[in-house]
Structure formats: C-alpha cells, structure tokens
Coordinates of C-alpha atoms in Angstrom, one line a residue:
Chain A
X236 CA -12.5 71.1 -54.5
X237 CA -9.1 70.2 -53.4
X238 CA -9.1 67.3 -55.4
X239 CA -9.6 69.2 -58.6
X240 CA -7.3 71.6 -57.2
X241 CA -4.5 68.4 -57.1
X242 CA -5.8 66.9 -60.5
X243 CA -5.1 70.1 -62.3
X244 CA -1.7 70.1 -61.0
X245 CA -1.2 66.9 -62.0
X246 CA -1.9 67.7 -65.1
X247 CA 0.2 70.7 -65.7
X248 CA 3.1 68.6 -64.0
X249 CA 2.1 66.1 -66.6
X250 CA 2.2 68.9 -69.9
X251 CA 6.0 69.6 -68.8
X252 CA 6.9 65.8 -68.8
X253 CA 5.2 65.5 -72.0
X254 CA 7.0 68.6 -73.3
X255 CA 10.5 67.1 -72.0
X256 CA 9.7 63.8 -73.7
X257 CA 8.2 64.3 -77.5
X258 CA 9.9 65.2 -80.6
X259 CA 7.0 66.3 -82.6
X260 CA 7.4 70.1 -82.7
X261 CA 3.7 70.3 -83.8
X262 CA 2.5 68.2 -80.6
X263 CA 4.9 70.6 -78.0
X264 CA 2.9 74.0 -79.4
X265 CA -0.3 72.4 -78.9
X266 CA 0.8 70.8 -75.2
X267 CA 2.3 74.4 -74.3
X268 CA -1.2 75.6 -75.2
X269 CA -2.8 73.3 -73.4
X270 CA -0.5 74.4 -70.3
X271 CA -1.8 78.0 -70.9
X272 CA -5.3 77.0 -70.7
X273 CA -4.8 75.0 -67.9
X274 CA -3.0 77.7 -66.0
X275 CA -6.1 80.2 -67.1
X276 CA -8.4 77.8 -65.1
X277 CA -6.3 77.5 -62.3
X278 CA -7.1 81.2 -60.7
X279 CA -10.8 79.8 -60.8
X280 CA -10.5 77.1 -58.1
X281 CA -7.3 77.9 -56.3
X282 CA -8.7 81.4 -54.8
X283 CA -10.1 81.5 -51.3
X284 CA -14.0 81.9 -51.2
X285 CA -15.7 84.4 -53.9
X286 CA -13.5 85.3 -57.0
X287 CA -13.4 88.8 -57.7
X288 CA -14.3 89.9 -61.3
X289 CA -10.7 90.8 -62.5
X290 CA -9.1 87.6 -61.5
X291 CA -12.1 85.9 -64.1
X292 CA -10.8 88.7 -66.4
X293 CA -7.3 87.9 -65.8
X294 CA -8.3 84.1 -66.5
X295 CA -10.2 84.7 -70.2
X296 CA -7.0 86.7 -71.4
X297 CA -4.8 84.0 -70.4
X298 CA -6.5 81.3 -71.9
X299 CA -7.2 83.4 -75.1
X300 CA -3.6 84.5 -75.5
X301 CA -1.8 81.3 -74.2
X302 CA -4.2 79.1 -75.7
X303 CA -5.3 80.0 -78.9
X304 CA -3.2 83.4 -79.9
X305 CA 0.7 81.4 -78.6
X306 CA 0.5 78.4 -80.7
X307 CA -1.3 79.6 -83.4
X308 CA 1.7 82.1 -84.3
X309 CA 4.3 79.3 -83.3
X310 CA 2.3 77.1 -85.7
X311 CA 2.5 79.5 -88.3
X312 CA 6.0 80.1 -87.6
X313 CA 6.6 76.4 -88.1
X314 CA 4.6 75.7 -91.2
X315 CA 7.4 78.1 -93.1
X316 CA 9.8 76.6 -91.8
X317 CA 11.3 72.8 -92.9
X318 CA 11.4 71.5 -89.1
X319 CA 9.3 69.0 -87.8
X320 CA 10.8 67.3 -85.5
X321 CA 13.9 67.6 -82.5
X322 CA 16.1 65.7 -84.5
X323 CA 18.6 65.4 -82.1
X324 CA 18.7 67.1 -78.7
X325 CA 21.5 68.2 -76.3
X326 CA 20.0 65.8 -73.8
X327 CA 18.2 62.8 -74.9
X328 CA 14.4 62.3 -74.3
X329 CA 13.9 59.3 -71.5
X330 CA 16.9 61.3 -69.8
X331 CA 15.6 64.8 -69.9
X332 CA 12.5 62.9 -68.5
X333 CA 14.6 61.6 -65.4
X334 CA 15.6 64.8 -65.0
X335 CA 12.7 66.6 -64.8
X336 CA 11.5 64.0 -62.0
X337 CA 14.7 65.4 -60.3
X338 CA 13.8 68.6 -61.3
X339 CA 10.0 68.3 -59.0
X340 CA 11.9 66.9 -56.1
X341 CA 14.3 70.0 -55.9
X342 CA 11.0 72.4 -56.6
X343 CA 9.1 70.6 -53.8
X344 CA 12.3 70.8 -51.7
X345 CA 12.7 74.5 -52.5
X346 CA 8.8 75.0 -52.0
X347 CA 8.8 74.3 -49.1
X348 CA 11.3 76.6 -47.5
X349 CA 10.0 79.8 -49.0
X350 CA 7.6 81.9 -46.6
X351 CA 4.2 82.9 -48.4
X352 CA 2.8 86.0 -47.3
X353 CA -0.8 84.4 -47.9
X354 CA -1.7 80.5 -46.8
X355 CA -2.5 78.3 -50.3
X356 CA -5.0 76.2 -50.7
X357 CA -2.8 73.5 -52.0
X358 CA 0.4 73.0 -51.1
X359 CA 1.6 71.9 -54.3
X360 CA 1.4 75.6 -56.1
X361 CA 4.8 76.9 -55.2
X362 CA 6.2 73.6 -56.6
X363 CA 4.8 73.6 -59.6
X364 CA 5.8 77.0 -60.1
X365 CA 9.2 76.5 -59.5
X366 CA 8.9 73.5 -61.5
X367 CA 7.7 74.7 -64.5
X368 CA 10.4 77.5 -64.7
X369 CA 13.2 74.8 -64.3
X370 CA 11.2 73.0 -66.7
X371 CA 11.2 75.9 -69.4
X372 CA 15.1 76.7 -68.6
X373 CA 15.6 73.1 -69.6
X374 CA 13.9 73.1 -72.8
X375 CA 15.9 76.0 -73.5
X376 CA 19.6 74.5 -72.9
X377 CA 19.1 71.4 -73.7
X378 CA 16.8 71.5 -77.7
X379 CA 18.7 73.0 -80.8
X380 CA 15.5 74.1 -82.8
X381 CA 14.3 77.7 -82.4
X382 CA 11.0 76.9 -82.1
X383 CA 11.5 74.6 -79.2
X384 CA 13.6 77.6 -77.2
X385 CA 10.7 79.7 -77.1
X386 CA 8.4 77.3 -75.9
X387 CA 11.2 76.9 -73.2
X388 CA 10.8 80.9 -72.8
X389 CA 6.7 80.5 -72.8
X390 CA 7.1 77.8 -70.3
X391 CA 8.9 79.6 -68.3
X392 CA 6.6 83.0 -68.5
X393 CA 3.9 79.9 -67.3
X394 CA 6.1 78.9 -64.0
X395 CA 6.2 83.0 -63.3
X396 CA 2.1 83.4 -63.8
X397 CA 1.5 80.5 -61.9
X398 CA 4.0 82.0 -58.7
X399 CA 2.2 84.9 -59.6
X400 CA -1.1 83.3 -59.3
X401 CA -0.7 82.5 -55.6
X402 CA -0.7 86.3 -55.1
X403 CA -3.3 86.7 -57.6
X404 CA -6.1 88.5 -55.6
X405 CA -3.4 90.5 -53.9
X406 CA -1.6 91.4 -57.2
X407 CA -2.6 94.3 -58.7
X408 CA -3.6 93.5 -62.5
X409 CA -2.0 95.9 -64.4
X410 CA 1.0 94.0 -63.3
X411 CA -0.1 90.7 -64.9
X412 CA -1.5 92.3 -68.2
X413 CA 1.8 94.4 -68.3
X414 CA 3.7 90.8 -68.3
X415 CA 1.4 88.9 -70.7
X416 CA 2.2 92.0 -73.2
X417 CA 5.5 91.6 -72.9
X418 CA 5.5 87.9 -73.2
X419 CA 3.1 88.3 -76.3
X420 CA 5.4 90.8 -78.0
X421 CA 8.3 88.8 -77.0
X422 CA 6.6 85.6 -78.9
X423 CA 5.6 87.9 -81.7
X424 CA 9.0 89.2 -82.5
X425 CA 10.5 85.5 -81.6
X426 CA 8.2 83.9 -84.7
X427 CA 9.2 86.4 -87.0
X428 CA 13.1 85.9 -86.1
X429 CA 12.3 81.8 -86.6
X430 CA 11.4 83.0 -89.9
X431 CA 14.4 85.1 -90.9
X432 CA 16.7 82.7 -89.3
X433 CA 15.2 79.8 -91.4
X434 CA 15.1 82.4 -94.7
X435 CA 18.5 83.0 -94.1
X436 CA 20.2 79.2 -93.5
X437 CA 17.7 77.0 -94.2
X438 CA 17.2 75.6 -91.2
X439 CA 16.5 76.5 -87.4
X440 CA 19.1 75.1 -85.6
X441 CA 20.3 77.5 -83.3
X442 CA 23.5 75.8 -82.0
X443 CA 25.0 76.5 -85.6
X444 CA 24.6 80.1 -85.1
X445 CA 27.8 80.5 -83.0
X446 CA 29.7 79.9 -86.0
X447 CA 28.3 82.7 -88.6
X448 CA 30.9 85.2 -90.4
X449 CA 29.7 88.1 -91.8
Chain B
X136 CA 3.7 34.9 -42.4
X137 CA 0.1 34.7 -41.9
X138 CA -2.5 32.3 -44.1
X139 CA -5.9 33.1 -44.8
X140 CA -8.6 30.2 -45.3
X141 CA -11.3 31.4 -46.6
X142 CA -9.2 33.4 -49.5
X143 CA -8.2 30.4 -50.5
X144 CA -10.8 30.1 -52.9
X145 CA -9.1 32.8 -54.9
X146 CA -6.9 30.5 -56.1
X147 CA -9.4 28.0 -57.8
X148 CA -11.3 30.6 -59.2
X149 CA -8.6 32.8 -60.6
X150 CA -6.9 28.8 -62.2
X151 CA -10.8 28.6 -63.8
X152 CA -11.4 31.8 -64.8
X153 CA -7.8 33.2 -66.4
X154 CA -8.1 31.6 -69.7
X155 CA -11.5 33.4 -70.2
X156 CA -9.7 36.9 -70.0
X157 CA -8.0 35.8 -73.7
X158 CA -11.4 34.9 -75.3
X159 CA -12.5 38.6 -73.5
X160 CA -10.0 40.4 -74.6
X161 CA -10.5 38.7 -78.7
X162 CA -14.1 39.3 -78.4
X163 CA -14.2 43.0 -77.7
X164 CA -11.6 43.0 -80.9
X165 CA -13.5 41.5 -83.1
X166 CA -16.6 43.7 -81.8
X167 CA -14.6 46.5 -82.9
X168 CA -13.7 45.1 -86.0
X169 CA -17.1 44.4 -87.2
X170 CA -16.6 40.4 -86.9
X171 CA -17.9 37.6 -84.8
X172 CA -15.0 36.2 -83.2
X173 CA -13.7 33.2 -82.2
X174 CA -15.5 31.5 -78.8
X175 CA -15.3 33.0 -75.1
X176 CA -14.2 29.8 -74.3
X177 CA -11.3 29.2 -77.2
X178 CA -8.2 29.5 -74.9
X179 CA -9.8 26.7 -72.8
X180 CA -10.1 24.2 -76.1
X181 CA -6.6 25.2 -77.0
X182 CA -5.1 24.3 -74.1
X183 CA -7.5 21.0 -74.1
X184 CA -6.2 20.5 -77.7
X185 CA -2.4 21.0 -77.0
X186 CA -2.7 18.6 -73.5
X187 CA -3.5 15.9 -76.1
X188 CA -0.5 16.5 -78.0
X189 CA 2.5 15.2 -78.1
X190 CA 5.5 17.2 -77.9
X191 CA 8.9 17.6 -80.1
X192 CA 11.9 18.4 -79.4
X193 CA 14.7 19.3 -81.2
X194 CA 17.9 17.7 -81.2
X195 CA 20.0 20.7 -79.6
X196 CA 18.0 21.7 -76.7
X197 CA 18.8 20.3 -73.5
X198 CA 16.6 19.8 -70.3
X199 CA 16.3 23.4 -69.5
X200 CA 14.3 23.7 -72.7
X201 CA 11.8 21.2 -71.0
X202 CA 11.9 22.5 -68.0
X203 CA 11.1 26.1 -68.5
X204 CA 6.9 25.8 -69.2
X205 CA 7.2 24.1 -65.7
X206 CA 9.1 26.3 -64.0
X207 CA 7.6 29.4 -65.4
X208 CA 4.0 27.5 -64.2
X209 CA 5.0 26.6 -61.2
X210 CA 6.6 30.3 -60.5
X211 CA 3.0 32.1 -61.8
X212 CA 0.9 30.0 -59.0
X213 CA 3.2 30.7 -56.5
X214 CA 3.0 34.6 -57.3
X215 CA -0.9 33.8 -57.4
X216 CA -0.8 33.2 -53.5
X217 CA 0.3 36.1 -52.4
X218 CA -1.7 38.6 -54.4
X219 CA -4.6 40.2 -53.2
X220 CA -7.9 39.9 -55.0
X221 CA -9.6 43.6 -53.7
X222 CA -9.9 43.9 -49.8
X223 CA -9.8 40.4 -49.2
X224 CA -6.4 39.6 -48.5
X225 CA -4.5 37.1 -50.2
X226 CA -3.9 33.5 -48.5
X227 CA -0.5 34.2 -47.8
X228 CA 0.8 37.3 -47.3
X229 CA 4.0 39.1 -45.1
X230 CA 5.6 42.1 -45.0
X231 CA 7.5 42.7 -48.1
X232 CA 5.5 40.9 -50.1
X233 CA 5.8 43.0 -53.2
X234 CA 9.4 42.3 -53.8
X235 CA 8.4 38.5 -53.6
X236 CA 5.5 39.0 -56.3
X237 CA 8.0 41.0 -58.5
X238 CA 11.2 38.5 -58.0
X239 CA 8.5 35.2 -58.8
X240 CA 7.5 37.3 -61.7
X241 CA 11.1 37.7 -63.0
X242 CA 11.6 33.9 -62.5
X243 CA 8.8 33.4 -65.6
X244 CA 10.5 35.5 -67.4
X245 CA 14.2 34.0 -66.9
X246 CA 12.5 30.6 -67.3
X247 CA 10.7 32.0 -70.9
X248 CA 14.0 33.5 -71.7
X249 CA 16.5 30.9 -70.8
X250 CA 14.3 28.3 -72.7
X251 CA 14.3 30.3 -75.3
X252 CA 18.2 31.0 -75.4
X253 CA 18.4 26.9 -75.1
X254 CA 17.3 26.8 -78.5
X255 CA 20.3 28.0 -80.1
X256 CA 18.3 30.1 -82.7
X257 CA 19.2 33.6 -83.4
X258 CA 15.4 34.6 -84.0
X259 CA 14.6 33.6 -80.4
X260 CA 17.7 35.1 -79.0
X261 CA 16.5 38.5 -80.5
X262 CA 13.0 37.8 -79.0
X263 CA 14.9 37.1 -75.2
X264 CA 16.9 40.0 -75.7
X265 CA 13.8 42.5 -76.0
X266 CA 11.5 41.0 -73.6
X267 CA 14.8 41.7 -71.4
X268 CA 15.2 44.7 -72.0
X269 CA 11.8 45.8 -71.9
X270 CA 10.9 44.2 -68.1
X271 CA 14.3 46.3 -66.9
X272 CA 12.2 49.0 -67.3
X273 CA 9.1 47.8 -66.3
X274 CA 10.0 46.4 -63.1
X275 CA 10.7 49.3 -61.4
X276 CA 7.4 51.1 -62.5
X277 CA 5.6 48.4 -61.1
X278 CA 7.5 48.3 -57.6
X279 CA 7.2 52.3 -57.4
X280 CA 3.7 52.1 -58.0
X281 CA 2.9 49.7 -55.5
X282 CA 5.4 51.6 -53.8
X283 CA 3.6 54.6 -53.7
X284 CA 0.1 53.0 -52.7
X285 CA 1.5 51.1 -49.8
X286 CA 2.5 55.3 -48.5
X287 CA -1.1 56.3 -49.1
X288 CA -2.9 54.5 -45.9
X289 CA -0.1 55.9 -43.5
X290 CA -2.1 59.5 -43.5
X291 CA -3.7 59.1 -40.3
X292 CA -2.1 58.6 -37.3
X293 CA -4.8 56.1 -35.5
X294 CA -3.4 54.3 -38.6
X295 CA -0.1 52.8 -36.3
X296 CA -1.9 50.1 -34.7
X297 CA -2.3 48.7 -38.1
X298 CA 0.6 49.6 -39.7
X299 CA 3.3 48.0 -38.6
X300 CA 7.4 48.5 -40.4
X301 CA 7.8 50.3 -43.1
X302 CA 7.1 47.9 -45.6
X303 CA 3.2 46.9 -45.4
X304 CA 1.8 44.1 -46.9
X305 CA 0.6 43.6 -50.7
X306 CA -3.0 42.7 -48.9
X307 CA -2.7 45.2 -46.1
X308 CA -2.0 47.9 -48.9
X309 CA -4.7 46.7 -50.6
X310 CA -7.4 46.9 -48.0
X311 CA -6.4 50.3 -47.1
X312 CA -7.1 51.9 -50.3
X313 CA -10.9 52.4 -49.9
X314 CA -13.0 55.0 -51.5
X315 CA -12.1 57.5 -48.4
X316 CA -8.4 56.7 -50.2
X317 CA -9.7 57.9 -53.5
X318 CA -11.2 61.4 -52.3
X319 CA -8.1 62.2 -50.5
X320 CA -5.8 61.2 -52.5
X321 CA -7.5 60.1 -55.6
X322 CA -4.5 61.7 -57.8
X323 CA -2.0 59.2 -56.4
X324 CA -3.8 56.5 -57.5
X325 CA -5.0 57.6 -60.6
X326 CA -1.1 58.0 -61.5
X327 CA -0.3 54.7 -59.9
X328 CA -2.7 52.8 -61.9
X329 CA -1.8 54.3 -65.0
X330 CA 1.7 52.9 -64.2
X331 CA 0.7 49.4 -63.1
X332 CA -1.3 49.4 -66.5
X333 CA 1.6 50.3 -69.0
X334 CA 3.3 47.3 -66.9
X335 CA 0.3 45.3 -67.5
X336 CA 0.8 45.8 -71.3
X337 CA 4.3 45.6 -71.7
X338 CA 4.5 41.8 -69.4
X339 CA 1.8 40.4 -71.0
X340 CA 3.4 41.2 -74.3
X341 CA -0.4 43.2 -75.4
X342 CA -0.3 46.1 -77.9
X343 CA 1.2 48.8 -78.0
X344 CA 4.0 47.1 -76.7
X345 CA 3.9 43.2 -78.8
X346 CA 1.3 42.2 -81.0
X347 CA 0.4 38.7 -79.3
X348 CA -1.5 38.2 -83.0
X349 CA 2.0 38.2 -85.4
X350 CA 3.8 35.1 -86.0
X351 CA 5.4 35.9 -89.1
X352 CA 7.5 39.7 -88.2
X353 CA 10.9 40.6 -87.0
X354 CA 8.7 42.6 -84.6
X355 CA 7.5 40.0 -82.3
X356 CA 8.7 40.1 -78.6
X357 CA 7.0 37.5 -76.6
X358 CA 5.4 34.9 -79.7
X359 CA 9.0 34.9 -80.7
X360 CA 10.4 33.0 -77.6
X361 CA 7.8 30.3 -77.2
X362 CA 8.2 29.4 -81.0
X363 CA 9.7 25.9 -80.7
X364 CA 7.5 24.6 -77.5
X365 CA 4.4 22.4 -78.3
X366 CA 1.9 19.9 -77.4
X367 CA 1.8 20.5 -73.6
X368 CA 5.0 22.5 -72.5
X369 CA 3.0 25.4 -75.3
X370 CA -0.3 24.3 -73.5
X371 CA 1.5 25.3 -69.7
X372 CA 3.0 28.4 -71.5
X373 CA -0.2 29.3 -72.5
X374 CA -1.9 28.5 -69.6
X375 CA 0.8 30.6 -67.9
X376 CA 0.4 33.3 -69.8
X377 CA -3.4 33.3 -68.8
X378 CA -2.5 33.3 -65.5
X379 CA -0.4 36.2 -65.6
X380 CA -2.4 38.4 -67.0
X381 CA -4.8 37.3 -64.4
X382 CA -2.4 38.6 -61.7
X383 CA -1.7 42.0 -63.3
X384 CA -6.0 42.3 -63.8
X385 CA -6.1 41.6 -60.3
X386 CA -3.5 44.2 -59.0
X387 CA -5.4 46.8 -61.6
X388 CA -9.0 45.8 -60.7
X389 CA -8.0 46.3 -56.6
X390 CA -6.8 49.7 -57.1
X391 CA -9.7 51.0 -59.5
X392 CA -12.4 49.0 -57.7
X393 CA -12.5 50.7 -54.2
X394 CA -15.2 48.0 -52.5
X395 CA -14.2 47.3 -49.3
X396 CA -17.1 46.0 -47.8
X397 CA -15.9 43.1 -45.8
X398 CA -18.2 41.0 -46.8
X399 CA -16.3 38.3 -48.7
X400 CA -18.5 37.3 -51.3
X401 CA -19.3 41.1 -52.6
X402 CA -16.3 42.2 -52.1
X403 CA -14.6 39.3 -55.1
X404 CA -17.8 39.2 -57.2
X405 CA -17.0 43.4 -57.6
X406 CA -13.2 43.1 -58.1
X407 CA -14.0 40.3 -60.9
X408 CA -16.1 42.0 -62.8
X409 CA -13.3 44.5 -62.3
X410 CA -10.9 41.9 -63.8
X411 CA -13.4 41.3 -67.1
X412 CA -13.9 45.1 -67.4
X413 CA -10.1 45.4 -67.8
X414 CA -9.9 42.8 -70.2
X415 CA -12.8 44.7 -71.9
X416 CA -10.8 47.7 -71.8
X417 CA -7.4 45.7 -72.7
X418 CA -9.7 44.6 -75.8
X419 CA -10.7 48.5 -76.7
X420 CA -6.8 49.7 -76.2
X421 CA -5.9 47.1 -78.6
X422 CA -8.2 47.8 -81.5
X423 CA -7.8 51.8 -81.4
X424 CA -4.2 52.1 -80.8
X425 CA -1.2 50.8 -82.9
X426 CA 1.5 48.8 -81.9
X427 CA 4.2 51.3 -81.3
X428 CA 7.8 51.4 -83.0
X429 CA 10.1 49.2 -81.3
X430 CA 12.5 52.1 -80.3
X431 CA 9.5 54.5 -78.9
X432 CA 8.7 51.0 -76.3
X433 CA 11.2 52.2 -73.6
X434 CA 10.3 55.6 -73.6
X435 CA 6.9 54.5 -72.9
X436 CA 7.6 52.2 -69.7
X437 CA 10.0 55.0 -68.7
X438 CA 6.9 57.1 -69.0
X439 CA 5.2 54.6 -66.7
X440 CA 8.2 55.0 -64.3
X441 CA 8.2 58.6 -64.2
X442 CA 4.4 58.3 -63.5
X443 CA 4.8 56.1 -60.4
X444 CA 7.8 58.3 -59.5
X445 CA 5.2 61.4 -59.4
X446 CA 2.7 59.1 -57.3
X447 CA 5.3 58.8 -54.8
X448 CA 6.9 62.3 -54.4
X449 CA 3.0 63.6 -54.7
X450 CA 2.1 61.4 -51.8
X451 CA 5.1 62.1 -49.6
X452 CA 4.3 65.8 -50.2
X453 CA 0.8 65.5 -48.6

C-alpha cells in the first residue's frame, strides 16, 4: 500500500516537471488533467483504515471537474484562440526544470518542519503539496500565454487540495466543495477572458498587456 | 582493491556475447517492420570481414587517428572489469568504483572524438562537437543514478558491518539491491533506471537520440565520427561499440533483474537474459519512436538528470 502510496507521488511530482518542461499548450491541459485525476485517487489510498463515504464523494467530484470539466473548457478556450505553443518563456524550459528540482528540495525542507495535527501515512504528502503550489506560482511568473497562467492557478488550487487532503477525513466537506466552486468559476470566467483578450489583440500574450492605452 | 576469480568468466562471456546484442536489437526491428532481417550473428561476420581488411589512411591524419580504435578498445575492457553483472560482483572492484567506470567511459569518448578531430574535416568536427555536448549531460545522470542506488541499501542499521565509507562499491551496490530493495523502495529504482536508460540511448548513439542506421544526414552524431576508419581500426570501433552497449545492458539488467540468489550460475544466466530482453526492448523503442529533433536531445538527458535527481532526494527523504 505504501508503495502505491509513493508511486502516485511520483507521479504527480512527475505531471509538474512535465508541466515545467513542454511547450505544447495542448499537452499541459491534458497533463494538468491528469494531475486532477491523480489527486482524486489519492484520498482513496492515503486515508487511515476504512474510507468514509464523503471522502469517495469528494474523490468522483474531483476527478470529474479536474479531469474532464478543467481541460475540456481550457481546450475549448484554446481552439479559438491562435496559440499553440510557449513560444518563448520568461525562463527557459531545461532551466525552469532545474529549478523545480530546487523547488522539491526546499518543499521537502519546509515539510518537514511543519507540525501535523494528524500522523500521514507517507511522509512525502506535505512535500508534494508544498511543491505543487511553488510549482503552479512558477508557471505563473515565468510563461507569457494566458492559457498557461491559469494552469499555473489550477496547479496551484491542486497543491492546496492535496494539503488539504492530509486533513481530509477531519475537514468538513462543505469546505472542499466550497473551494472546487470557486476554483471552477474562477476557470470558467478565466476561459472566457482568454477569449476576449485574444478577440481583442489577436493574441494571448499577457506580458504585452502592461502597455495598453485606452 | 579486491579481485574475484570466479567472476572472471564475465569477462569472456560478455567479449562473446556483445556483438549478438546488435543482430538483437536489428531483429526485433525488422520484426516490427514486417521484414526478415539481416542474421543474429551479422555484427560477428562484419567484424570477421573488416579484420581481413586492410586499412587507409589519409594523408593528414597523424598517429592519434590510429591510435584512437585502440585506445577507445582498450579503455571499454578495462571499464568491463569493474562492472557488476547482477549480484555477482565484478572481478575487480573498490570503493568508488563508479567514478572509475564513468572517467574509462569518457576516455572512449575523447579517444572517438579526438580521432575524429584528427581528420581535419568539418563534417566530423560537427559530429565531435554533438556527441560532446550530449555526454556533458549524460554523465551526470548516470553518476546520480548510480548515485542514488548506492543510498538505497544504507536503510537498515545491521547494514554497517557491510557498508563501509560513504562511497560503496559498484558490486556492493549491486548486490544490495534485491527484491526486499524493490518493495521498499521500488520508486527509487524505477526512477533510477529510467535515468540509466536515457543514458543508455544517448552513449550508444540509439534512437531517439542518433540514428546508428543514417550515413547520408547532417543529423548523424556518432556514424559521423567513425567515417574515415576502416578495415580493422572500424572492426575495433565496432567491436567497441558492442562492448559498450554491453556495459550499459549490464548496469540496466542488474537494476531491473532483482535475482540475488547466490548461486553463481542462476544468478548470470537471469541477468543475461536481462541483457537480451533489453536489447529486445532497445529494438521495440527504436521502431515506435522517432528520432527526436536535434535541439529537443538535451532536454531529454536533462530530463534523465532531473529523474535521477528525484531518486536521490526521494531516497534521502525515507
């Protein structure tokens, strides 16, 4: 059990490398969504002993919104827009790599000096949450296309669920639906600005934005 | 330093055997491709035909043109000593032995390269220049790997007797990694051998790094820098080559094979048919995957290197 516990970590460890390091807009919607469905299945093996019925609950929301509802809007969203690809980044792609490396050694560092009201299974949850919100604040300083910031945002929203998620069966749910409607509406209203922004100038490069006149 | 008899036999088998990885590795292509293929056993009658050769050299190369095939040869067996074939340690092996492996490998490679500079052609120089370039990277994703293995077996704490200085041995690191290994820290090595086997592809020029089939393309990495040897220097950069690959099989097959019987004779029959199962797979890689654009290269083996980066802060975590 532990194993999977450590494989599944790897592999979410894994989506935010492969976010850092690919250009294809196209292919960072679908590896966010795969990070969402991940995180869904996570709840599943990391609680202690039987899991209650709402966590499952909790679980089938967050696979069907991060998973299928998330990049199917951002897909849409990029389809009417001309972007395919980062064309050229803040920070470049082996770099940005590096630095998320850097990045899971200060989250590992970090995770293990905060104080858990509840023992994990694995030790490696509160790094990969802190992780994965350093990983989403990345994505958003360091990419110029719209589309890429709000994955940053939705990866970020994952780092919080999944710190959440250590306190899952302590949390009280309306908390967790109340954040995944506000991410949902925040994702909602995001595609449609992608899509005035791009109506408006053509493009979706947000660093130009700074110089507008009206 | 410590020698080990009976693992001597490792040697012989792995100078009979490597060419027989190439003919493998063609096969399982031209499975995939619908054709016959050319015979298991053609690397051997191409290294038969080119011994019977005679050589030429051009007029502008001096002796380090001739003596590169040698030296790189010479540098492969050495690096053939000391590597581990499974459990069964390797006939020589010390502590720190993974820097040696790693430095005798670089010595091919400067050998290939400074060969290849002697010629004075510009096509060669490019070839030099990228197989350079790409091992800078690739080195230090194979040291982290191994890196990150040899942290794996120091876990338990009756471990001390055996472990001894920091820096274990490439055998000793071997022989701890047994299936008890895998279930606790299966993750590790999972990442670690994805690592080593992005290095694998990258040294022995394979494809989605070089295309060892092109002789014709501005592409070409490895093909490019061997281009004015024949007769027998091309038959010892072949048979190098072979040899090589052999190595990087070996430190693959250990890792994914986790037989540690201690009984000799299973414990190399399993880790060989390891070594042909990689080629197999070597073989599959090749025929689904395209060679990738020559700029995308280094962010793969920094790819690798961030994976055996992971492996290492994953298993100092534990």
């Amino acid at each position: 059990m532990e194993l999977w516990i450590d494989i599944l970590i790897v592999l979410l460890i894994l989506t935010n490398l492969k976010l850092m390091g690919s250009s294809r807009l196209s292919a960072c919607i679908r590896v966010v969504a795969l990070q969402g469905i991940l995180l869904g299945i996570l709840p599943l093996i990391a609680g202690h002993g039987q899991i209650p019925f709402r966590v499952m609950l909790l679980s089938a929301i967050t696979i069907a919104v991060k998973g299928m509802v998330f990049p199917w809007l951002l897909l849409r969203a990029l389809r009417t827009s001309n972007a395919r690809r980062e064309m050229e980044p803040f920070i470049g792609y082996s770099t940005s790599m590096l630095l998320s490396v850097g990045l899971i050694g200060l989250a590992i560092w970090m995770g293990g000096r905060l104080p858990l009201p509840v023992p994990l299974k694995s030790p490696l949850v509160v790094p990969l949450a802190l992780f994965t919100i350093m990983t989403g604040l990345l994505a958003i300083i360091s990419r110029r296309k719209a589309i890429t910031q709000v994955l940053g945002y939705l990866v970020m929203e994952n780092g919080i669920y999944a710190f959440g998620l250590t306190l899952a069966q302590k949390e009280p749910m309306l908390i967790e639906l109340g954040t995944l409607l506000d991410v949902f509406m925040a994702v909602f209203v995001m595609g449609i600005t992608i899509f005035h922004i791009n109506r408006e100038f053509d493009h979706i490069d947000t660093d130009l934005l700074t110089t507008l006149r009206d | 330093m410590t020698m080990n008899m009976t693992s001597l036999l490792h040697i012989p088998t792995a100078f009979i055997l490597a060419p027989l990885l190439l003919g493998i590795i063609n096969r399982t292509k031209a499975f995939f491709a619908g054709r016959k293929g050319q015979p298991l056993l053609q690397a051997y009658y191409d290294i038969a035909k080119l011994l019977q050769k005679s050589a030429v050299y051009s007029r502008t190369t001096s002796w380090v043109f001739r003596a590169g095939p040698v030296a790189s040869l010479a540098a492969v067996t050495t690096a053939l000593l000391v590597v581990p074939v499974g459990g069964s340690a390797a006939p020589f092996h010390f502590s720190g032995d993974l820097i040696f492996l790693a430095y005798l490998l670089g010595v091919v490679r400067f050998f290939t390269v400074i060969a290849a500079l002697d010629t004075g052609s510009p096509f060669e120089g490019m070839g030099a220049s990228r197989e350079v370039q790409f091992s800078v990277l690739a080195e230090p994703a194979l040291l982290l790997s191994l890196a990150a293995m040899s942290l794996i077996g120091k876990i338990p704490a009756a471990d001390s007797m055996l472990f001894q200085g920091f820096f274990a041995s490439l055998s000793e690191i071997y022989a701890r990694l047994t299936l008890a290994a895998w279930s606790h820290s299966g993750t590790v090595l999972l990442l670690a051998a994805s690592a080593i086997m992005i290095v694998l592809l990258t040294e022995n020029s394979r494809i989605p790094v070089d295309d060892p089939n092109t002789h014709l393309e501005l592409t070409m990495i490895h093909e490019v820098m061997v281009l004015d040897h024949s007769g027998p220097d091309f038959a010892m950069i072949l048979y190098a080559a072979a040899l090589k690959l052999w190595i990087f099989c070996a430190l693959l097959a250990g890792v994914l094979m986790p037989v540690r019987s201690g009984n000799f004779l299973l414990d190399t029959t399993t880790i060989i048919a390891g070594i042909f199962m990689i080629a197999i797979g070597i073989g599959v890689i090749e025929s689904i995957m395209a060679r990738l654009r020559l700029l995308r290269i280094p962010q793969l083996l920094s790819g690798a290197g961030v994976f055996a980066l992971l492996a290492i802060v994953l298993v100092l975590k534990k």
